[in-house]
JSON list of C-alpha atoms in Angstrom, two decimals:
[
{"chain": "Y", "resi": 160, "resn": "MET", "atom": "CA", "xyz": [-0.16, 0.03, -0.01]},
{"chain": "Y", "resi": 161, "resn": "SER", "atom": "CA", "xyz": [1.07, 3.29, -1.19]},
{"chain": "Y", "resi": 162, "resn": "GLY", "atom": "CA", "xyz": [0.88, 6.63, 0.72]},
{"chain": "Y", "resi": 163, "resn": "GLY", "atom": "CA", "xyz": [1.58, 7.97, 4.28]},
{"chain": "Y", "resi": 164, "resn": "SER", "atom": "CA", "xyz": [4.57, 9.88, 3.55]},
{"chain": "Y", "resi": 165, "resn": "TYR", "atom": "CA", "xyz": [2.84, 12.72, 5.55]},
{"chain": "Y", "resi": 166, "resn": "ASN", "atom": "CA", "xyz": [0.97, 10.78, 7.99]},
{"chain": "Y", "resi": 167, "resn": "TYR", "atom": "CA", "xyz": [-2.34, 10.91, 5.62]},
{"chain": "Y", "resi": 168, "resn": "LEU", "atom": "CA", "xyz": [-2.26, 14.78, 5.89]},
{"chain": "Y", "resi": 169, "resn": "TYR", "atom": "CA", "xyz": [-5.04, 14.90, 2.78]},
{"chain": "Y", "resi": 170, "resn": "ALA", "atom": "CA", "xyz": [-7.44, 13.16, 5.19]},
{"chain": "Y", "resi": 171, "resn": "SER", "atom": "CA", "xyz": [-7.64, 15.73, 7.69]},
{"chain": "Y", "resi": 172, "resn": "VAL", "atom": "CA", "xyz": [-11.31, 17.12, 8.12]},
{"chain": "Y", "resi": 173, "resn": "ASP", "atom": "CA", "xyz": [-11.14, 19.86, 10.19]},
{"chain": "Y", "resi": 174, "resn": "LEU", "atom": "CA", "xyz": [-8.77, 22.32, 11.97]},
{"chain": "Y", "resi": 175, "resn": "GLU", "atom": "CA", "xyz": [-8.35, 19.81, 15.05]},
{"chain": "Y", "resi": 176, "resn": "ASP", "atom": "CA", "xyz": [-7.11, 17.30, 12.56]},
{"chain": "Y", "resi": 177, "resn": "LEU", "atom": "CA", "xyz": [-5.18, 19.58, 10.56]},
{"chain": "Y", "resi": 178, "resn": "GLN", "atom": "CA", "xyz": [-3.38, 21.38, 13.72]},
{"chain": "Y", "resi": 179, "resn": "ALA", "atom": "CA", "xyz": [-2.35, 17.59, 15.19]},
{"chain": "Y", "resi": 180, "resn": "HIS", "atom": "CA", "xyz": [-0.53, 17.49, 11.44]},
{"chain": "Y", "resi": 181, "resn": "ARG", "atom": "CA", "xyz": [1.45, 20.61, 11.82]},
{"chain": "Y", "resi": 182, "resn": "TYR", "atom": "CA", "xyz": [4.69, 19.00, 11.25]},
{"chain": "Y", "resi": 183, "resn": "ASP", "atom": "CA", "xyz": [3.70, 17.28, 8.15]},
{"chain": "Y", "resi": 184, "resn": "LEU", "atom": "CA", "xyz": [1.69, 20.37, 6.98]},
{"chain": "Y", "resi": 185, "resn": "GLU", "atom": "CA", "xyz": [5.48, 21.90, 7.09]},
{"chain": "Y", "resi": 186, "resn": "ALA", "atom": "CA", "xyz": [6.81, 19.24, 5.05]},
{"chain": "Y", "resi": 187, "resn": "MET", "atom": "CA", "xyz": [4.43, 19.27, 2.61]},
{"chain": "Y", "resi": 188, "resn": "ALA", "atom": "CA", "xyz": [5.00, 23.18, 2.12]},
{"chain": "Y", "resi": 189, "resn": "ALA", "atom": "CA", "xyz": [8.81, 22.26, 1.76]},
{"chain": "Y", "resi": 190, "resn": "ARG", "atom": "CA", "xyz": [7.92, 19.87, -0.57]},
{"chain": "Y", "resi": 191, "resn": "LEU", "atom": "CA", "xyz": [5.79, 21.73, -2.68]},
{"chain": "Y", "resi": 192, "resn": "ALA", "atom": "CA", "xyz": [8.23, 24.54, -2.81]},
{"chain": "Y", "resi": 193, "resn": "GLY", "atom": "CA", "xyz": [10.87, 22.20, -3.79]},
{"chain": "Y", "resi": 194, "resn": "LEU", "atom": "CA", "xyz": [9.03, 21.04, -6.74]},
{"chain": "Y", "resi": 195, "resn": "GLY", "atom": "CA", "xyz": [9.98, 24.11, -8.54]},
{"chain": "Y", "resi": 196, "resn": "TYR", "atom": "CA", "xyz": [6.31, 24.40, -10.44]},
{"chain": "Y", "resi": 197, "resn": "ALA", "atom": "CA", "xyz": [4.12, 24.44, -7.38]},
{"chain": "Y", "resi": 198, "resn": "GLN", "atom": "CA", "xyz": [4.92, 27.76, -5.83]},
{"chain": "Y", "resi": 199, "resn": "ASP", "atom": "CA", "xyz": [1.06, 28.87, -5.37]},
{"chain": "Y", "resi": 200, "resn": "ALA", "atom": "CA", "xyz": [0.53, 25.84, -3.36]},
{"chain": "Y", "resi": 201, "resn": "ALA", "atom": "CA", "xyz": [3.53, 26.11, -1.39]},
{"chain": "Y", "resi": 202, "resn": "ARG", "atom": "CA", "xyz": [2.65, 29.70, -0.68]},
{"chain": "Y", "resi": 203, "resn": "GLU", "atom": "CA", "xyz": [-1.03, 28.99, 0.27]},
{"chain": "Y", "resi": 204, "resn": "THR", "atom": "CA", "xyz": [0.19, 26.04, 2.58]},
{"chain": "Y", "resi": 205, "resn": "GLU", "atom": "CA", "xyz": [2.76, 28.41, 4.05]},
{"chain": "Y", "resi": 206, "resn": "GLU", "atom": "CA", "xyz": [-0.22, 31.11, 4.53]},
{"chain": "Y", "resi": 207, "resn": "LEU", "atom": "CA", "xyz": [-2.33, 28.08, 6.38]},
{"chain": "Y", "resi": 208, "resn": "LEU", "atom": "CA", "xyz": [0.58, 27.70, 8.77]},
{"chain": "Y", "resi": 209, "resn": "LEU", "atom": "CA", "xyz": [0.84, 31.30, 9.22]},
{"chain": "Y", "resi": 210, "resn": "LEU", "atom": "CA", "xyz": [-2.74, 31.39, 10.28]},
{"chain": "Y", "resi": 211, "resn": "PHE", "atom": "CA", "xyz": [-2.23, 28.81, 12.81]},
{"chain": "Y", "resi": 212, "resn": "ARG", "atom": "CA", "xyz": [0.49, 30.75, 14.42]},
{"chain": "Y", "resi": 213, "resn": "GLN", "atom": "CA", "xyz": [-1.36, 33.88, 14.69]},
{"chain": "Y", "resi": 214, "resn": "TRP", "atom": "CA", "xyz": [-4.68, 32.06, 16.00]},
{"chain": "Y", "resi": 215, "resn": "GLU", "atom": "CA", "xyz": [-2.39, 30.28, 18.80]},
{"chain": "Y", "resi": 216, "resn": "THR", "atom": "CA", "xyz": [-0.95, 33.53, 19.73]},
{"chain": "Y", "resi": 217, "resn": "ARG", "atom": "CA", "xyz": [-4.35, 35.51, 19.82]},
{"chain": "Y", "resi": 218, "resn": "ALA", "atom": "CA", "xyz": [-5.75, 32.57, 21.96]},
{"chain": "Y", "resi": 219, "resn": "GLU", "atom": "CA", "xyz": [-2.95, 32.00, 24.29]},
{"chain": "Y", "resi": 220, "resn": "VAL", "atom": "CA", "xyz": [-3.23, 35.97, 25.18]},
{"chain": "Y", "resi": 221, "resn": "ARG", "atom": "CA", "xyz": [-6.94, 35.45, 25.86]},
{"chain": "Y", "resi": 222, "resn": "ILE", "atom": "CA", "xyz": [-6.46, 32.15, 27.79]},
{"chain": "Y", "resi": 223, "resn": "GLY", "atom": "CA", "xyz": [-4.25, 33.93, 29.87]},
{"chain": "Y", "resi": 224, "resn": "ARG", "atom": "CA", "xyz": [-6.54, 36.66, 30.56]},
{"chain": "Y", "resi": 225, "resn": "LEU", "atom": "CA", "xyz": [-9.55, 34.59, 31.13]},
{"chain": "Y", "resi": 226, "resn": "SER", "atom": "CA", "xyz": [-8.13, 31.54, 32.80]},
{"chain": "Y", "resi": 227, "resn": "ASP", "atom": "CA", "xyz": [-8.51, 33.01, 36.68]},
{"chain": "Y", "resi": 228, "resn": "LEU", "atom": "CA", "xyz": [-12.07, 33.93, 35.69]},
{"chain": "Y", "resi": 229, "resn": "TRP", "atom": "CA", "xyz": [-12.94, 30.39, 34.06]},
{"chain": "Y", "resi": 230, "resn": "ARG", "atom": "CA", "xyz": [-11.15, 28.74, 37.48]},
{"chain": "Y", "resi": 231, "resn": "VAL", "atom": "CA", "xyz": [-13.87, 30.61, 39.90]},
{"chain": "Y", "resi": 232, "resn": "ILE", "atom": "CA", "xyz": [-16.83, 29.83, 37.57]},
{"chain": "Y", "resi": 233, "resn": "GLU", "atom": "CA", "xyz": [-15.55, 26.31, 37.42]},
{"chain": "Y", "resi": 234, "resn": "ARG", "atom": "CA", "xyz": [-15.55, 26.25, 41.31]},
{"chain": "Y", "resi": 235, "resn": "LEU", "atom": "CA", "xyz": [-18.91, 28.12, 41.44]},
{"chain": "Y", "resi": 236, "resn": "ASP", "atom": "CA", "xyz": [-20.36, 25.44, 39.51]},
{"chain": "Y", "resi": 237, "resn": "SER", "atom": "CA", "xyz": [-19.00, 22.74, 41.49]},
{"chain": "Y", "resi": 238, "resn": "HIS", "atom": "CA", "xyz": [-20.47, 24.19, 44.58]},
{"chain": "Y", "resi": 239, "resn": "ASP", "atom": "CA", "xyz": [-16.57, 24.90, 45.74]},
{"chain": "Y", "resi": 240, "resn": "GLY", "atom": "CA", "xyz": [-17.01, 28.77, 45.45]},
{"chain": "Y", "resi": 241, "resn": "GLY", "atom": "CA", "xyz": [-19.41, 31.83, 45.67]},
{"chain": "Y", "resi": 242, "resn": "GLU", "atom": "CA", "xyz": [-20.84, 34.56, 43.72]},
{"chain": "Y", "resi": 243, "resn": "ASP", "atom": "CA", "xyz": [-18.41, 36.98, 45.54]},
{"chain": "Y", "resi": 244, "resn": "ALA", "atom": "CA", "xyz": [-15.53, 35.23, 44.35]},
{"chain": "Y", "resi": 245, "resn": "VAL", "atom": "CA", "xyz": [-16.77, 35.38, 40.95]},
{"chain": "Y", "resi": 246, "resn": "LYS", "atom": "CA", "xyz": [-17.44, 39.10, 41.14]},
{"chain": "Y", "resi": 247, "resn": "ALA", "atom": "CA", "xyz": [-13.90, 39.68, 42.58]},
{"chain": "Y", "resi": 248, "resn": "ALA", "atom": "CA", "xyz": [-12.46, 37.74, 39.63]},
{"chain": "Y", "resi": 249, "resn": "LEU", "atom": "CA", "xyz": [-14.85, 39.51, 36.90]},
{"chain": "Y", "resi": 250, "resn": "ALA", "atom": "CA", "xyz": [-13.75, 42.86, 38.26]},
{"chain": "Y", "resi": 251, "resn": "LYS", "atom": "CA", "xyz": [-10.10, 41.84, 38.25]},
{"chain": "Y", "resi": 252, "resn": "TYR", "atom": "CA", "xyz": [-10.45, 40.65, 34.47]},
{"chain": "Y", "resi": 253, "resn": "ARG", "atom": "CA", "xyz": [-11.92, 43.92, 33.68]},
{"chain": "Y", "resi": 254, "resn": "ALA", "atom": "CA", "xyz": [-9.37, 46.17, 35.11]},
{"chain": "Y", "resi": 255, "resn": "ASP", "atom": "CA", "xyz": [-6.54, 44.11, 33.88]},
{"chain": "Y", "resi": 256, "resn": "ASN", "atom": "CA", "xyz": [-7.95, 44.58, 30.16]},
{"chain": "Y", "resi": 257, "resn": "ALA", "atom": "CA", "xyz": [-9.49, 47.93, 30.56]},
{"chain": "Y", "resi": 258, "resn": "ASP", "atom": "CA", "xyz": [-6.81, 49.32, 27.85]},
{"chain": "Y", "resi": 259, "resn": "THR", "atom": "CA", "xyz": [-7.46, 46.02, 25.61]},
{"chain": "Y", "resi": 260, "resn": "PRO", "atom": "CA", "xyz": [-9.67, 46.40, 22.86]},
{"chain": "Y", "resi": 261, "resn": "PRO", "atom": "CA", "xyz": [-12.41, 43.90, 22.58]},
{"chain": "Y", "resi": 262, "resn": "PRO", "atom": "CA", "xyz": [-11.93, 40.78, 19.86]}
]
């Protein structure tokens, strides 16, 4: 059976699958670029990688801003915390991000 050189990258059906194949995607971009006659496809594959990197950076920033609030909400919903903790965490979130424009 042939195939599998890029761990069946072509069979990725959604972004989660594609994200899991990041190294294969990088290898595919390099392979396409190396062909010499597939520069457009290589460039688009590289742009896809760039979009993943940009999204990761933006998501990590937002996760950092929200994680304390998420923790407090999780504790509230599992009956290990109260509304006062939520209000305090929300006030801190808003104060820390007052200068940040909304997404």
